[in-house]
């Protein structure tokens, strides 16, 4: 999921360089949403791992 977020970020940056503001804005928004979903799932996975008795990495 982090890979997809980085892909949309690169698309947004390229679109911004070429002057496509709408596409850049949409891609940046999607990248931001995917990044926050990734962070939330990562935190949930670390909490679940700690609850099961394994120490966090």
XYZ file of N, CA and C in Angstrom:
171
model
N 0.822 -1.184 0.000
C 0.000 0.000 0.000
C 0.870 1.254 0.000
N 1.987 1.172 0.690
C 2.899 2.313 0.695
C 3.457 2.552 -0.710
N 3.655 1.480 -1.452
C 4.118 1.612 -2.837
C 3.126 2.357 -3.709
N 1.841 2.062 -3.508
C 0.806 2.774 -4.269
C 0.772 4.247 -3.895
N 0.940 4.548 -2.624
C 0.950 5.940 -2.186
C 2.111 6.693 -2.830
N 3.272 6.059 -2.872
C 4.425 6.695 -3.515
C 4.211 6.862 -5.013
N 3.557 5.892 -5.642
C 3.262 5.991 -7.077
C 2.355 7.184 -7.362
N 1.293 7.334 -6.564
C 0.392 8.472 -6.773
C 1.085 9.789 -6.468
N 2.003 9.797 -5.508
C 2.753 11.009 -5.219
C 3.628 11.404 -6.405
N 4.280 10.430 -7.026
C 5.113 10.710 -8.205
C 4.256 11.214 -9.355
N 3.095 10.596 -9.557
C 2.172 11.053 -10.606
C 1.748 12.495 -10.339
N 1.464 12.809 -9.074
C 1.061 14.172 -8.723
C 2.187 15.165 -9.005
N 3.412 14.792 -8.659
C 4.534 15.698 -8.902
C 4.778 15.919 -10.386
N 4.690 14.862 -11.169
C 4.889 14.992 -12.618
C 3.778 15.831 -13.233
N 2.538 15.586 -12.810
C 1.417 16.364 -13.332
C 1.551 17.836 -12.950
N 2.045 18.109 -11.750
C 2.234 19.494 -11.326
C 3.307 20.191 -12.159
N 4.365 19.460 -12.492
C 5.436 20.048 -13.311
C 4.910 20.426 -14.688
N 4.043 19.592 -15.248
C 3.507 19.869 -16.581
C 2.280 20.772 -16.558
N 1.831 21.195 -15.378
C 0.761 22.173 -15.289
C -0.638 21.603 -15.231
N -0.784 20.331 -14.968
C -2.109 19.735 -14.852
C -2.529 19.783 -13.383
N -3.091 20.909 -12.967
C -3.407 21.123 -11.561
C -4.462 20.181 -11.020
N -5.484 19.901 -11.806
C -6.558 19.025 -11.339
C -6.080 17.606 -11.104
N -5.313 17.092 -12.042
C -4.784 15.736 -11.911
C -3.790 15.682 -10.746
N -2.966 16.706 -10.613
C -1.988 16.745 -9.529
C -2.696 16.771 -8.181
N -3.739 17.551 -8.075
C -4.477 17.643 -6.817
C -5.150 16.320 -6.462
N -5.765 15.692 -7.444
C -6.440 14.415 -7.202
C -5.436 13.330 -6.817
N -4.325 13.275 -7.520
C -3.307 12.265 -7.217
C -2.695 12.488 -5.845
N -2.468 13.722 -5.481
C -1.918 14.016 -4.162
C -2.916 13.635 -3.071
N -4.194 13.876 -3.307
C -5.215 13.487 -2.341
C -5.288 11.984 -2.156
N -5.227 11.252 -3.255
C -5.245 9.786 -3.184
C -4.000 9.280 -2.455
N -2.852 9.856 -2.761
C -1.609 9.445 -2.093
C -1.701 9.695 -0.595
N -2.277 10.810 -0.203
C -2.407 11.131 1.213
C -3.340 10.150 1.914
N -4.462 9.830 1.299
C -5.403 8.870 1.880
C -4.746 7.504 2.031
N -4.067 7.027 0.993
C -3.406 5.727 1.061
C -2.318 5.700 2.131
N -1.602 6.798 2.279
C -0.549 6.853 3.284
C -1.134 6.739 4.686
N -2.224 7.453 4.959
C -2.823 7.394 6.290
C -3.447 6.031 6.565
N -4.011 5.392 5.551
C -4.524 4.029 5.725
C -3.368 3.083 6.051
N -2.248 3.239 5.342
C -1.069 2.416 5.616
C -0.598 2.601 7.055
N -0.509 3.836 7.510
C -0.057 4.112 8.878
C -1.008 3.474 9.889
N -2.326 3.602 9.661
C -3.301 3.030 10.590
C -3.171 1.511 10.646
N -3.056 0.863 9.487
C -2.921 -0.592 9.469
C -1.608 -1.043 10.103
N -0.564 -0.284 9.919
C 0.724 -0.610 10.522
C 0.644 -0.550 12.046
N 0.012 0.492 12.572
C -0.132 0.631 14.021
C -1.001 -0.498 14.575
N -2.085 -0.830 13.891
C -2.951 -1.927 14.332
C -2.178 -3.244 14.339
N -1.364 -3.477 13.326
C -0.580 -4.709 13.264
C 0.445 -4.767 14.391
N 1.073 -3.646 14.715
C 2.047 -3.634 15.805
C 1.367 -3.868 17.155
N 0.185 -3.286 17.361
C -0.559 -3.503 18.603
C -0.983 -4.959 18.711
N -1.483 -5.533 17.624
C -1.901 -6.938 17.636
C -0.717 -7.846 17.922
N 0.428 -7.522 17.374
C 1.629 -8.329 17.616
C 2.055 -8.243 19.076
N 1.959 -7.056 19.673
C 2.341 -6.878 21.076
C 1.354 -7.589 22.000
N 0.078 -7.582 21.648
C -0.938 -8.224 22.478
C -0.744 -9.744 22.477
N -0.322 -10.290 21.358
C -0.102 -11.733 21.274
C 1.165 -12.182 22.005
N 1.935 -11.250 22.529
C 3.093 -11.620 23.324
C 4.416 -11.461 22.623
N 4.411 -11.090 21.380
C 5.679 -10.862 20.673
C 6.047 -9.384 20.817
N 7.284 -9.095 21.125
C 7.674 -7.680 21.235
C 7.701 -7.005 19.864
N 7.397 -5.727 19.834
C 7.473 -5.005 18.550
C 8.900 -5.003 18.028
N 9.039 -4.891 16.750
C 10.360 -4.945 16.132
C 11.141 -3.750 16.537
